[in-house]
Amino acid sequence: MYLTRFRLNTARSGTRKLLSSPQAMHAAVLAGFPDLLPSDSDAPRVLWRVDRVSAAEVFLYVVSSGRPDYTHLVEQAGWPAAGTGWQTGEYAPFLEKLAAGDVWRFRLTANPVHSVRTKDGQETKVTAHVTWRHQADWLLQRQEAAGFRVARKPDGEEAPEGQETPDRYAQYELMVHDQRRLEFSKGKRNGSGKATRVRVNTATFDGRLEVTDPEALRRTLTAGLGRAKAYGCGLMTLAPVE
């Protein structure tokens, strides 16, 4: 496994095109793997995420089973004349060292959704969570199966079991931010001849976690969490606690 970081040159039109279309970014990410064919449904999952630190600092992160070649991205959205490109490192040594009880900072951009049924007898419909409280609940409900536990603040007071309180979320080392509604056209056309419109709601989670199941967390870090992975969702990364 490999973890790659690529700084995008926000002054270039190619970068603006990629940032405006998850479909285009997905294609650019996959183009870095010559042996990965778009028609291969059994190909290993490639996860990616865009982090916007500031207007001039935008980074693309990629987790993949193979080492990528992003020469084309440098030419389209980097600094070709500067001789700088991307950084790729082996991910497996880090993953193998994860142990229960470890504490890390984490970041995750995800597509928090749930299934609802508006009328009895109807099929359920996948619907996005749009409030930060519901988005936080989405993550907290998945933490155990994903191999971690979101840390609580040392001075936080636990709410009575089964009781919802306005400040319940303040107990966690968790911040939900950068909510976005992505809407773009896919290349394929529907029966009317119009391009298919795709709508994806995303949210970014920052916080601190404790490892509870190292093997499950390894799967989360390499296979992703949630839906819409082709559109920049699901990639969780860890960093040391300062």
mmCIF file of C-alpha atoms in Angstrom:
data_model
loop_
_atom_site.group_PDB
_atom_site.id
_atom_site.type_symbol
_atom_site.label_atom_id
_atom_site.label_comp_id
_atom_site.label_asym_id
_atom_site.label_seq_id
_atom_site.Cartn_x
_atom_site.Cartn_y
_atom_site.Cartn_z
ATOM 1 C CA MET A 1 0.000 0.000 0.000
ATOM 2 C CA TYR A 2 1.084 3.547 -0.722
ATOM 3 C CA LEU A 3 0.118 6.986 0.572
ATOM 4 C CA THR A 4 0.615 9.905 -1.829
ATOM 5 C CA ARG A 5 0.425 13.649 -1.298
ATOM 6 C CA PHE A 6 0.212 16.107 -4.190
ATOM 7 C CA ARG A 7 0.046 19.875 -3.789
ATOM 8 C CA LEU A 8 -2.264 21.437 -6.381
ATOM 9 C CA ASN A 9 -1.332 24.728 -8.018
ATOM 10 C CA THR A 10 -4.480 26.771 -7.480
ATOM 11 C CA ALA A 11 -3.351 29.429 -9.971
ATOM 12 C CA ARG A 12 -3.752 27.048 -12.909
ATOM 13 C CA SER A 13 -6.953 26.562 -14.881
ATOM 14 C CA GLY A 14 -6.368 22.810 -14.893
ATOM 15 C CA THR A 15 -6.538 22.788 -11.106
ATOM 16 C CA ARG A 16 -9.765 24.766 -11.083
ATOM 17 C CA LYS A 17 -11.291 22.287 -13.523
ATOM 18 C CA LEU A 18 -10.333 19.333 -11.334
ATOM 19 C CA LEU A 19 -11.588 20.957 -8.133
ATOM 20 C CA SER A 20 -14.933 21.804 -9.737
ATOM 21 C CA SER A 21 -15.623 18.230 -10.850
ATOM 22 C CA PRO A 22 -15.106 15.131 -8.685
ATOM 23 C CA GLN A 23 -15.671 13.145 -11.882
ATOM 24 C CA ALA A 24 -12.652 14.809 -13.530
ATOM 25 C CA MET A 25 -10.516 14.469 -10.391
ATOM 26 C CA HIS A 26 -11.399 10.782 -10.104
ATOM 27 C CA ALA A 27 -10.312 10.201 -13.703
ATOM 28 C CA ALA A 28 -7.057 12.107 -13.120
ATOM 29 C CA VAL A 29 -6.302 10.087 -9.987
ATOM 30 C CA LEU A 30 -6.884 6.753 -11.738
ATOM 31 C CA ALA A 31 -4.793 7.860 -14.732
ATOM 32 C CA GLY A 32 -1.740 7.604 -12.498
ATOM 33 C CA PHE A 33 -1.931 3.794 -12.599
ATOM 34 C CA PRO A 34 -1.061 2.391 -16.047
ATOM 35 C CA ASP A 35 -2.189 -1.126 -15.126
ATOM 36 C CA LEU A 36 -5.559 0.028 -13.790
ATOM 37 C CA LEU A 37 -8.238 -0.220 -16.466
ATOM 38 C CA PRO A 38 -11.514 1.732 -15.962
ATOM 39 C CA SER A 39 -13.489 -1.303 -17.131
ATOM 40 C CA ASP A 40 -11.941 -3.589 -14.493
ATOM 41 C CA SER A 41 -14.611 -3.846 -11.788
ATOM 42 C CA ASP A 42 -12.385 -6.121 -9.683
ATOM 43 C CA ALA A 43 -9.493 -3.645 -9.550
ATOM 44 C CA PRO A 44 -8.302 -2.573 -6.087
ATOM 45 C CA ARG A 45 -10.010 0.510 -4.700
ATOM 46 C CA VAL A 46 -8.097 3.788 -5.000
ATOM 47 C CA LEU A 47 -9.090 6.299 -2.322
ATOM 48 C CA TRP A 48 -8.542 10.024 -2.638
ATOM 49 C CA ARG A 49 -9.343 13.226 -0.785
ATOM 50 C CA VAL A 50 -8.814 16.942 -1.346
ATOM 51 C CA ASP A 51 -7.771 19.024 1.670
ATOM 52 C CA ARG A 52 -8.215 22.797 1.398
ATOM 53 C CA VAL A 53 -5.853 24.296 3.974
ATOM 54 C CA SER A 54 -6.090 27.800 2.504
ATOM 55 C CA ALA A 55 -6.770 29.429 -0.858
ATOM 56 C CA ALA A 56 -3.188 28.717 -1.952
ATOM 57 C CA GLU A 57 -2.670 25.433 -0.099
ATOM 58 C CA VAL A 58 -4.752 22.616 -1.532
ATOM 59 C CA PHE A 59 -3.529 19.034 -1.278
ATOM 60 C CA LEU A 60 -4.611 15.806 -2.926
ATOM 61 C CA TYR A 61 -4.145 12.628 -0.867
ATOM 62 C CA VAL A 62 -4.305 9.175 -2.447
ATOM 63 C CA VAL A 63 -4.176 5.695 -0.895
ATOM 64 C CA SER A 64 -3.533 2.894 -3.376
ATOM 65 C CA SER A 65 -2.184 -0.626 -3.640
ATOM 66 C CA GLY A 66 0.266 0.433 -6.361
ATOM 67 C CA ARG A 67 2.722 3.298 -6.683
ATOM 68 C CA PRO A 68 1.259 6.069 -8.884
ATOM 69 C CA ASP A 69 2.883 8.174 -11.584
ATOM 70 C CA TYR A 70 1.350 11.649 -11.526
ATOM 71 C CA THR A 71 3.460 13.276 -14.222
ATOM 72 C CA HIS A 72 0.260 14.222 -16.028
ATOM 73 C CA LEU A 73 -1.072 15.938 -12.891
ATOM 74 C CA VAL A 74 2.123 17.965 -12.546
ATOM 75 C CA GLU A 75 1.662 19.150 -16.124
ATOM 76 C CA GLN A 76 -2.025 19.927 -15.648
ATOM 77 C CA ALA A 77 -2.245 21.162 -12.082
ATOM 78 C CA GLY A 78 1.248 21.456 -10.623
ATOM 79 C CA TRP A 79 4.535 23.290 -11.188
ATOM 80 C CA PRO A 80 6.164 21.577 -14.210
ATOM 81 C CA ALA A 81 9.136 23.957 -14.441
ATOM 82 C CA ALA A 82 9.933 23.849 -10.726
ATOM 83 C CA GLY A 83 11.005 20.228 -10.747
ATOM 84 C CA THR A 84 8.676 19.410 -7.859
ATOM 85 C CA GLY A 85 5.984 16.796 -8.078
ATOM 86 C CA TRP A 86 4.398 14.527 -5.535
ATOM 87 C CA GLN A 87 5.464 12.513 -2.511
ATOM 88 C CA THR A 88 4.664 8.804 -2.256
ATOM 89 C CA GLY A 89 5.612 6.584 0.661
ATOM 90 C CA GLU A 90 5.013 2.976 1.615
ATOM 91 C CA TYR A 91 1.948 2.778 3.852
ATOM 92 C CA ALA A 92 2.208 -0.829 5.056
ATOM 93 C CA PRO A 93 4.915 -0.247 7.722
ATOM 94 C CA PHE A 94 2.771 2.420 9.366
ATOM 95 C CA LEU A 95 -0.381 0.296 9.204
ATOM 96 C CA GLU A 96 1.367 -2.718 10.719
ATOM 97 C CA LYS A 97 2.450 -0.694 13.768
ATOM 98 C CA LEU A 98 -1.089 0.328 14.738
ATOM 99 C CA ALA A 99 -1.962 -1.094 18.147
ATOM 100 C CA ALA A 100 -4.952 -1.024 20.464
ATOM 101 C CA GLY A 101 -4.808 1.978 22.756
ATOM 102 C CA ASP A 102 -2.868 4.182 20.334
ATOM 103 C CA VAL A 103 -4.165 7.738 20.114
ATOM 104 C CA TRP A 104 -4.040 9.687 16.862
ATOM 105 C CA ARG A 105 -5.422 12.809 15.268
ATOM 106 C CA PHE A 106 -7.587 11.975 12.273
ATOM 107 C CA ARG A 107 -9.205 13.573 9.267
ATOM 108 C CA LEU A 108 -11.986 12.097 7.165
ATOM 109 C CA THR A 109 -14.076 13.502 4.344
ATOM 110 C CA ALA A 110 -17.199 11.400 3.962
ATOM 111 C CA ASN A 111 -20.661 11.200 2.461
ATOM 112 C CA PRO A 112 -22.929 10.821 5.535
ATOM 113 C CA VAL A 113 -26.231 9.324 4.410
ATOM 114 C CA HIS A 114 -29.065 7.224 5.769
ATOM 115 C CA SER A 115 -31.935 5.237 4.296
ATOM 116 C CA VAL A 116 -35.474 6.548 4.788
ATOM 117 C CA ARG A 117 -38.922 5.374 3.775
ATOM 118 C CA THR A 118 -41.487 8.149 3.241
ATOM 119 C CA LYS A 119 -44.482 5.808 2.977
ATOM 120 C CA ASP A 120 -45.270 2.302 4.160
ATOM 121 C CA GLY A 121 -44.574 -0.275 1.514
ATOM 122 C CA GLN A 122 -42.213 1.930 -0.463
ATOM 123 C CA GLU A 123 -38.559 1.120 -0.971
ATOM 124 C CA THR A 124 -36.093 3.023 1.159
ATOM 125 C CA LYS A 125 -34.296 5.989 -0.359
ATOM 126 C CA VAL A 126 -30.726 7.013 0.388
ATOM 127 C CA THR A 127 -30.813 10.555 1.793
ATOM 128 C CA ALA A 128 -27.963 12.807 2.881
ATOM 129 C CA HIS A 129 -27.471 14.049 6.423
ATOM 130 C CA VAL A 130 -27.220 17.831 6.148
ATOM 131 C CA THR A 131 -26.845 19.047 9.761
ATOM 132 C CA TRP A 132 -23.569 18.723 11.601
ATOM 133 C CA ARG A 133 -25.270 16.928 14.515
ATOM 134 C CA HIS A 134 -26.644 14.192 12.266
ATOM 135 C CA GLN A 135 -23.298 13.997 10.474
ATOM 136 C CA ALA A 136 -21.496 13.589 13.795
ATOM 137 C CA ASP A 137 -23.940 10.848 14.783
ATOM 138 C CA TRP A 138 -23.262 9.124 11.463
ATOM 139 C CA LEU A 139 -19.578 8.818 12.360
ATOM 140 C CA LEU A 140 -20.145 7.897 16.001
ATOM 141 C CA GLN A 141 -22.473 5.081 14.954
ATOM 142 C CA ARG A 142 -19.733 3.572 12.765
ATOM 143 C CA GLN A 143 -16.696 4.027 14.967
ATOM 144 C CA GLU A 144 -16.820 0.628 16.697
ATOM 145 C CA ALA A 145 -17.039 -1.386 13.467
ATOM 146 C CA ALA A 146 -14.351 0.828 11.915
ATOM 147 C CA GLY A 147 -11.856 -0.063 14.662
ATOM 148 C CA PHE A 148 -11.638 3.161 16.658
ATOM 149 C CA ARG A 149 -13.343 5.274 19.284
ATOM 150 C CA VAL A 150 -13.587 9.060 19.027
ATOM 151 C CA ALA A 151 -11.852 10.411 22.108
ATOM 152 C CA ARG A 152 -13.711 12.372 24.745
ATOM 153 C CA LYS A 153 -12.381 15.582 26.212
ATOM 154 C CA PRO A 154 -10.731 15.038 29.592
ATOM 155 C CA ASP A 155 -13.020 17.506 31.358
ATOM 156 C CA GLY A 156 -16.180 16.491 29.489
ATOM 157 C CA GLU A 157 -19.191 15.285 31.426
ATOM 158 C CA GLU A 158 -21.023 12.309 30.033
ATOM 159 C CA ALA A 159 -24.716 12.696 29.385
ATOM 160 C CA PRO A 160 -27.030 10.265 31.179
ATOM 161 C CA GLU A 161 -27.398 7.051 29.233
ATOM 162 C CA GLY A 162 -30.083 7.319 26.567
ATOM 163 C CA GLN A 163 -30.540 11.046 27.082
ATOM 164 C CA GLU A 164 -29.874 13.610 24.356
ATOM 165 C CA THR A 165 -28.570 16.952 25.574
ATOM 166 C CA PRO A 166 -27.653 20.060 23.553
ATOM 167 C CA ASP A 167 -24.001 19.832 24.594
ATOM 168 C CA ARG A 168 -23.600 16.070 24.113
ATOM 169 C CA TYR A 169 -21.329 16.531 21.102
ATOM 170 C CA ALA A 170 -19.061 18.947 22.984
ATOM 171 C CA GLN A 171 -17.797 15.963 24.975
ATOM 172 C CA TYR A 172 -15.977 14.592 21.939
ATOM 173 C CA GLU A 173 -12.680 15.606 20.367
ATOM 174 C CA LEU A 174 -14.526 16.015 17.082
ATOM 175 C CA MET A 175 -15.199 18.850 14.678
ATOM 176 C CA VAL A 176 -17.491 18.639 11.645
ATOM 177 C CA HIS A 177 -16.869 21.286 9.015
ATOM 178 C CA ASP A 178 -16.503 22.129 5.320
ATOM 179 C CA GLN A 179 -19.926 20.777 4.392
ATOM 180 C CA ARG A 180 -20.339 20.799 0.639
ATOM 181 C CA ARG A 181 -23.031 19.888 -1.849
ATOM 182 C CA LEU A 182 -21.346 18.661 -5.012
ATOM 183 C CA GLU A 183 -23.388 18.639 -8.191
ATOM 184 C CA PHE A 184 -21.897 17.653 -11.520
ATOM 185 C CA SER A 185 -22.601 15.819 -14.761
ATOM 186 C CA LYS A 186 -21.430 12.316 -15.558
ATOM 187 C CA GLY A 187 -20.243 11.545 -19.039
ATOM 188 C CA LYS A 188 -23.013 9.086 -19.794
ATOM 189 C CA ARG A 189 -26.336 10.317 -21.151
ATOM 190 C CA ASN A 190 -29.761 9.227 -20.023
ATOM 191 C CA GLY A 191 -32.692 8.362 -22.284
ATOM 192 C CA SER A 192 -33.571 12.015 -22.879
ATOM 193 C CA GLY A 193 -30.111 12.754 -24.248
ATOM 194 C CA LYS A 194 -29.163 14.914 -21.256
ATOM 195 C CA ALA A 195 -26.137 14.263 -19.095
ATOM 196 C CA THR A 196 -26.836 12.443 -15.847
ATOM 197 C CA ARG A 197 -26.639 14.778 -12.841
ATOM 198 C CA VAL A 198 -24.936 13.520 -9.706
ATOM 199 C CA ARG A 199 -25.433 15.127 -6.293
ATOM 200 C CA VAL A 200 -23.162 14.269 -3.362
ATOM 201 C CA ASN A 201 -23.192 15.891 0.086
ATOM 202 C CA THR A 202 -19.872 15.756 1.898
ATOM 203 C CA ALA A 203 -18.540 16.735 5.315
ATOM 204 C CA THR A 204 -15.052 16.739 6.789
ATOM 205 C CA PHE A 205 -14.379 15.332 10.265
ATOM 206 C CA ASP A 206 -11.335 16.337 12.314
ATOM 207 C CA GLY A 207 -10.630 14.960 15.746
ATOM 208 C CA ARG A 208 -8.763 12.569 17.963
ATOM 209 C CA LEU A 209 -9.328 8.823 18.156
ATOM 210 C CA GLU A 210 -8.215 5.796 20.113
ATOM 211 C CA VAL A 211 -7.498 2.550 18.285
ATOM 212 C CA THR A 212 -9.770 -0.245 19.551
ATOM 213 C CA ASP A 213 -9.375 -2.863 16.801
ATOM 214 C CA PRO A 214 -6.152 -2.450 14.782
ATOM 215 C CA GLU A 215 -7.152 -4.871 12.024
ATOM 216 C CA ALA A 216 -10.543 -3.207 11.516
ATOM 217 C CA LEU A 217 -8.895 0.224 11.460
ATOM 218 C CA ARG A 218 -6.410 -0.971 8.821
ATOM 219 C CA ARG A 219 -9.361 -1.971 6.656
ATOM 220 C CA THR A 220 -10.941 1.445 7.214
ATOM 221 C CA LEU A 221 -7.752 3.266 6.243
ATOM 222 C CA THR A 222 -7.244 1.237 3.060
ATOM 223 C CA ALA A 223 -10.818 0.461 1.956
ATOM 224 C CA GLY A 224 -12.526 3.668 3.061
ATOM 225 C CA LEU A 225 -15.551 4.534 5.162
ATOM 226 C CA GLY A 226 -18.998 5.192 3.758
ATOM 227 C CA ARG A 227 -20.230 5.806 0.227
ATOM 228 C CA ALA A 228 -19.164 7.944 -2.773
ATOM 229 C CA LYS A 229 -15.541 6.827 -2.637
ATOM 230 C CA ALA A 230 -15.114 7.538 -6.354
ATOM 231 C CA TYR A 231 -15.928 11.183 -5.635
ATOM 232 C CA GLY A 232 -13.338 11.908 -2.951
ATOM 233 C CA CYS A 233 -15.102 10.459 0.095
ATOM 234 C CA GLY A 234 -14.101 7.762 2.555
ATOM 235 C CA LEU A 235 -10.371 8.373 2.964
ATOM 236 C CA MET A 236 -9.309 8.673 6.618
ATOM 237 C CA THR A 237 -5.758 9.670 7.486
ATOM 238 C CA LEU A 238 -3.969 9.701 10.838
ATOM 239 C CA ALA A 239 -1.358 12.033 12.272
ATOM 240 C CA PRO A 240 0.531 12.126 15.602
ATOM 241 C CA VAL A 241 -1.103 13.932 18.490
ATOM 242 C CA GLU A 242 0.766 17.134 19.214
#
